[in-house]
Rosetta silent file (secondary structure, phi, psi, omega in degrees, C-alpha in Angstrom):
SEQUENCE: MHKLKTSQKILDIITPFVKDGSILPRTYTQINNNINDFVLLEQCGKLVACAGLKKYKEGSIGEIYALAVSEKVQNQGISTKLLDKIIQKAHANNFSKVFALSKHNAGWFLKHGFIKMEISELPKNRQLLFDHLRNSYIFFKEVM
SCORE:     score description
SCORE:     0.000 S_00000001
   1 L     0.000  141.779 -164.404   13.525  256.013  128.948 S_00000001
   2 L  -109.711   72.102  111.863   14.427  259.003  129.218 S_00000001
   3 L   137.515 -104.333 -165.607   11.644  262.229  129.517 S_00000001
   4 H   -39.727 -137.880  141.680   12.275  263.941  125.557 S_00000001
   5 H    82.263  -72.772  178.509   12.598  260.982  124.120 S_00000001
   6 H   -81.534  -30.809 -168.534    9.602  258.611  125.060 S_00000001
   7 L   -64.429  -10.607 -174.098    7.440  261.870  124.274 S_00000001
   8 L   -70.210 -141.908  137.789    9.183  261.724  120.506 S_00000001
   9 L    79.734  -55.937  170.695    8.056  257.719  120.847 S_00000001
  10 H  -119.000   14.698 -177.295    5.311  257.934  121.460 S_00000001
  11 H   -70.409  -58.896  177.723    4.504  261.396  119.943 S_00000001
  12 H   -41.356  -61.790 -105.734    5.786  258.660  116.624 S_00000001
  13 H   -90.150  -77.513  167.553    3.851  255.434  118.059 S_00000001
  14 H    12.829  -60.543  165.278    0.348  258.164  117.568 S_00000001
  15 H     8.349 -104.148  147.636    1.247  258.816  114.438 S_00000001
  16 H     3.053  -81.056 -152.634   -0.700  256.858  112.249 S_00000001
  17 H   -71.679   -9.727  152.761   -4.077  256.533  114.497 S_00000001
  18 H   -79.111  -25.071 -166.821   -4.390  260.526  114.208 S_00000001
  19 L   -69.346  -39.062 -139.870   -3.577  260.438  110.798 S_00000001
  20 L  -112.429  -36.196 -147.803   -6.728  257.553  110.539 S_00000001
  21 L   144.397  -57.492  166.270   -8.670  259.313  112.269 S_00000001
  22 L    41.221 -177.742  124.562   -8.359  258.302  115.292 S_00000001
  23 L   -88.566  167.536  132.198   -6.856  259.382  117.905 S_00000001
  24 L   -37.951  129.626  155.814   -6.438  263.217  118.628 S_00000001
  25 L   -53.260  138.747  154.633   -3.599  265.415  117.488 S_00000001
  26 L  -103.588  162.198  149.006   -1.356  265.233  120.220 S_00000001
  27 L   -96.778  174.247  150.013    2.032  268.192  120.164 S_00000001
  28 L   -49.097  -84.558  163.165    4.856  267.495  121.240 S_00000001
  29 L   -27.601  -86.081 -158.579    4.863  269.960  123.758 S_00000001
  30 L   -65.582   -5.892  157.254    1.461  268.450  125.130 S_00000001
  31 L  -106.353   65.335 -178.544    2.924  264.766  125.477 S_00000001
  32 L  -153.989  -81.550 -112.607    6.159  266.250  127.167 S_00000001
  33 L   -89.866  -54.972 -152.874    4.095  268.666  129.641 S_00000001
  34 L  -117.354   56.223  174.107    1.540  265.473  131.074 S_00000001
  35 L   -96.335   91.033 -163.809    4.161  261.736  130.198 S_00000001
  36 L   168.390  -19.184  152.569    3.170  261.215  133.598 S_00000001
  37 L  -130.797   17.983  161.422    0.348  260.278  132.635 S_00000001
  38 E   -87.596  110.742 -169.675    1.372  257.671  130.346 S_00000001
  39 L  -113.430  140.987 -134.640    1.754  254.092  130.854 S_00000001
  40 L  -151.005  144.776 -179.749    3.936  252.586  127.686 S_00000001
  41 L  -116.531  152.860 -173.310    4.904  248.207  126.912 S_00000001
  42 L  -134.586  160.161  152.820    8.353  248.135  125.810 S_00000001
  43 L  -146.271  157.480 -168.516    9.245  244.522  123.661 S_00000001
  44 L  -115.179 -170.376 -125.133   12.576  244.721  123.153 S_00000001
  45 L    43.624   19.322 -171.683   13.682  248.279  124.266 S_00000001
  46 L  -106.085   90.608  164.341   11.316  249.530  121.754 S_00000001
  47 L   -46.281  134.613 -166.657    8.212  251.101  122.735 S_00000001
  48 L   -96.881 -123.435  152.358    5.163  249.241  121.083 S_00000001
  49 L   -28.798  163.764 -167.875    2.331  251.079  123.111 S_00000001
  50 L  -157.015 -167.748 -170.619    1.342  253.841  125.094 S_00000001
  51 L   155.372  132.430  132.959   -2.541  254.839  126.793 S_00000001
  52 E  -109.195  158.097 -141.241   -2.253  258.075  129.081 S_00000001
  53 E  -133.337   91.806  175.316   -4.382  258.095  132.065 S_00000001
  54 E   -98.667  160.817 -149.727   -5.692  261.611  133.386 S_00000001
  55 L  -101.944  120.448  142.082   -6.935  262.214  136.908 S_00000001
  56 L  -140.218  126.432 -148.150  -10.147  263.591  137.376 S_00000001
  57 L   -35.783  -80.409 -172.112  -10.745  265.155  140.799 S_00000001
  58 L   -11.555  139.767  164.818  -14.476  264.731  140.738 S_00000001
  59 L    79.245  -42.012 -141.699  -15.175  260.965  141.227 S_00000001
  60 L    22.251   98.375   67.244  -12.008  259.788  141.221 S_00000001
  61 L  -171.900 -131.186 -178.241  -11.837  259.168  138.714 S_00000001
  62 L  -104.451  136.307 -156.629   -9.640  258.622  134.890 S_00000001
  63 E  -109.383  155.189 -150.774   -9.836  259.165  131.689 S_00000001
  64 E  -101.090  131.040 -167.977   -7.673  256.700  129.362 S_00000001
  65 E  -130.018  150.730 -153.899   -6.509  258.692  126.238 S_00000001
  66 L     2.966   80.218  157.691   -4.019  257.756  122.864 S_00000001
  67 L   -91.123  101.109  179.117   -4.566  255.190  123.887 S_00000001
  68 L    20.942  -53.026 -148.618   -2.054  252.983  121.331 S_00000001
  69 L  -118.317  153.294 -163.573   -0.301  250.071  119.588 S_00000001
  70 L   -95.030  159.514 -153.404    2.122  250.104  117.119 S_00000001
  71 H   -63.945   -2.628 -166.731    0.947  248.779  114.368 S_00000001
  72 H   -92.138   20.683  156.906    3.864  246.629  113.458 S_00000001
  73 H   -44.238  -60.793 -169.833    2.388  244.860  116.748 S_00000001
  74 L   -78.766  146.184  169.353   -1.604  244.378  116.447 S_00000001
  75 L    89.031   65.689 -132.865   -2.872  241.253  116.977 S_00000001
  76 L  -179.887  -34.714  158.888   -0.613  240.256  118.834 S_00000001
  77 L   106.689  -44.453  164.861   -2.530  240.620  122.839 S_00000001
  78 L   -55.578   -3.038  129.493   -0.849  243.864  123.531 S_00000001
  79 L   -21.103  -68.000 -162.441   -4.077  245.964  123.462 S_00000001
  80 H   -41.965  -86.950 -178.463   -5.194  243.401  126.472 S_00000001
  81 H   -44.879   27.023   67.807   -1.199  243.660  128.644 S_00000001
  82 H     2.376  -81.681 -162.962   -1.842  248.047  127.729 S_00000001
  83 H   -69.152    7.874  165.492   -5.204  247.792  129.512 S_00000001
  84 L   -53.326  -65.431  169.332   -3.636  245.716  132.286 S_00000001
  85 H   -68.524  -15.760 -172.770   -1.177  248.258  133.038 S_00000001
  86 H   -98.555   -3.084  115.782   -3.227  250.662  132.816 S_00000001
  87 H   -37.407  -86.029 -135.085   -5.584  248.958  135.623 S_00000001
  88 H   -56.050  -70.710 -139.546   -3.124  248.461  137.073 S_00000001
  89 H   -83.746   17.403 -149.503   -2.082  251.968  137.325 S_00000001
  90 H  -142.028  -65.730 -167.193   -5.774  253.689  137.708 S_00000001
  91 H   -15.275  -80.164  153.490   -5.825  251.595  141.181 S_00000001
  92 L   -10.323  -66.551 -117.634   -2.755  252.747  142.279 S_00000001
  93 L  -127.509   -7.689  172.738   -3.938  255.968  142.158 S_00000001
  94 L    63.754   70.210  144.405   -8.085  254.746  143.701 S_00000001
  95 L   -89.416  121.283 -158.882   -9.630  255.820  140.749 S_00000001
  96 L   -82.009    8.044  176.354  -12.513  254.134  141.323 S_00000001
  97 L  -169.151  101.860  169.740  -13.717  253.757  137.619 S_00000001
  98 L   -77.248 -168.122  168.034  -12.462  255.257  133.770 S_00000001
  99 E  -154.768 -178.835  171.150  -13.588  255.603  131.161 S_00000001
 100 E  -104.046  158.620  130.310  -12.652  256.188  126.966 S_00000001
 101 E  -111.203  153.208  169.477  -13.941  258.039  124.252 S_00000001
 102 L  -142.584 -161.812  166.160  -13.977  256.727  120.856 S_00000001
 103 L  -150.783  -10.133  176.075  -14.891  256.612  117.701 S_00000001
 104 L  -132.449  157.709  157.318  -13.464  252.911  116.825 S_00000001
 105 L    82.443   34.843  162.449  -12.814  249.939  118.588 S_00000001
 106 L   -56.316  -98.798  176.242  -16.224  249.973  120.388 S_00000001
 107 L    60.967 -103.787 -176.015  -15.637  246.416  120.030 S_00000001
 108 H   -84.148    1.994 -153.531  -12.863  245.964  122.114 S_00000001
 109 H  -112.770  -24.463  177.630  -13.307  248.728  124.682 S_00000001
 110 H   -92.760  -57.262  168.195  -17.070  245.946  125.256 S_00000001
 111 H    19.565  -95.130  173.996  -14.529  242.808  125.584 S_00000001
 112 L   -68.076  -24.444  156.737  -12.332  244.131  128.388 S_00000001
 113 L   146.888   -2.286 -164.405  -15.273  244.650  130.160 S_00000001
 114 L   -99.510  178.606 -162.477  -16.667  248.747  129.936 S_00000001
 115 E  -130.348  109.923 -163.587  -19.939  249.815  129.230 S_00000001
 116 E   -52.539  139.336  177.636  -21.115  252.191  126.635 S_00000001
 117 E  -132.407  168.214  158.182  -22.293  255.893  128.356 S_00000001
 118 L   -71.858 -165.702 -178.682  -23.680  258.809  127.946 S_00000001
 119 L  -130.088  -16.309  152.238  -22.090  262.231  128.275 S_00000001
 120 L   -50.009  -20.813 -149.368  -24.126  263.617  131.065 S_00000001
 121 L   -96.430   21.343 -179.982  -22.720  260.419  133.207 S_00000001
 122 L   -75.196  146.136  172.963  -19.308  261.885  132.177 S_00000001
 123 L   -59.424  127.154  142.553  -17.538  264.056  135.283 S_00000001
 124 L    25.575  -79.174 -150.459  -18.543  267.883  134.749 S_00000001
 125 L   -86.976  -35.075 -152.954  -15.438  269.728  133.324 S_00000001
 126 L   -93.946  -42.103 -164.620  -14.739  266.533  130.617 S_00000001
 127 L   -65.605  -27.568 -137.885  -18.770  267.126  129.422 S_00000001
 128 L  -103.235   14.156  123.792  -18.240  270.557  128.683 S_00000001
 129 L   -53.215   -7.261  120.726  -15.110  269.622  126.519 S_00000001
 130 L     8.253   80.544  119.406  -17.098  266.761  124.323 S_00000001
 131 L    -8.833   93.796  152.076  -17.208  266.828  120.843 S_00000001
 132 L   -72.803  -26.374  173.795  -20.120  266.769  120.183 S_00000001
 133 L   -48.219  -69.188 -114.940  -18.241  267.048  115.855 S_00000001
 134 L   -81.199  -63.553 -169.151  -16.459  264.169  116.778 S_00000001
 135 L    62.626   61.535 -178.312  -19.730  262.326  118.097 S_00000001
 136 L   -81.394  146.529  145.989  -17.583  259.789  120.147 S_00000001
 137 L   -53.608  170.721  114.788  -19.158  256.767  122.107 S_00000001
 138 E   -93.433  134.669 -163.007  -18.022  256.581  125.588 S_00000001
 139 E  -137.135  118.904  165.702  -17.313  253.600  127.701 S_00000001
 140 E   -71.399  165.023 -171.799  -16.708  253.171  131.707 S_00000001
 141 L  -143.117  142.488  161.393  -14.610  250.500  133.058 S_00000001
 142 L  -105.281  106.029  166.307  -15.257  249.779  137.311 S_00000001
 143 L   -42.140  136.651  133.034  -11.059  250.248  138.547 S_00000001
 144 L  -145.686    0.000    0.000  -11.372  247.404  141.002 S_00000001
């Protein structure tokens, strides 16, 4: 996929979730500038799911963000396939663990082997950026 087209497709997939408050808003430029963070899943040549994986130098930890599955293909196991690709990328980058912040879908994270953690367990620079008003849950998963 061409980089500029890919950024727009990611934006298209996350937009409904931004509107309902389950994903934080991101601009086209933010996505484009961090395009190498993204793990993508396609079906029949169309982007159907995405997630970013940002590296933190502290403790070789990665943050999963903007995880979204197109509403057209939900409940088909796509999120599990996407998580598998995220963990593969985390393993390839020698991350010891990954984490995600979410106000929604706690059950999904727990079902997929994540453990609920506290703000104090986030990398220090991520703790400083934590939005206390959003009051997200924090989930960690070991990378095997």
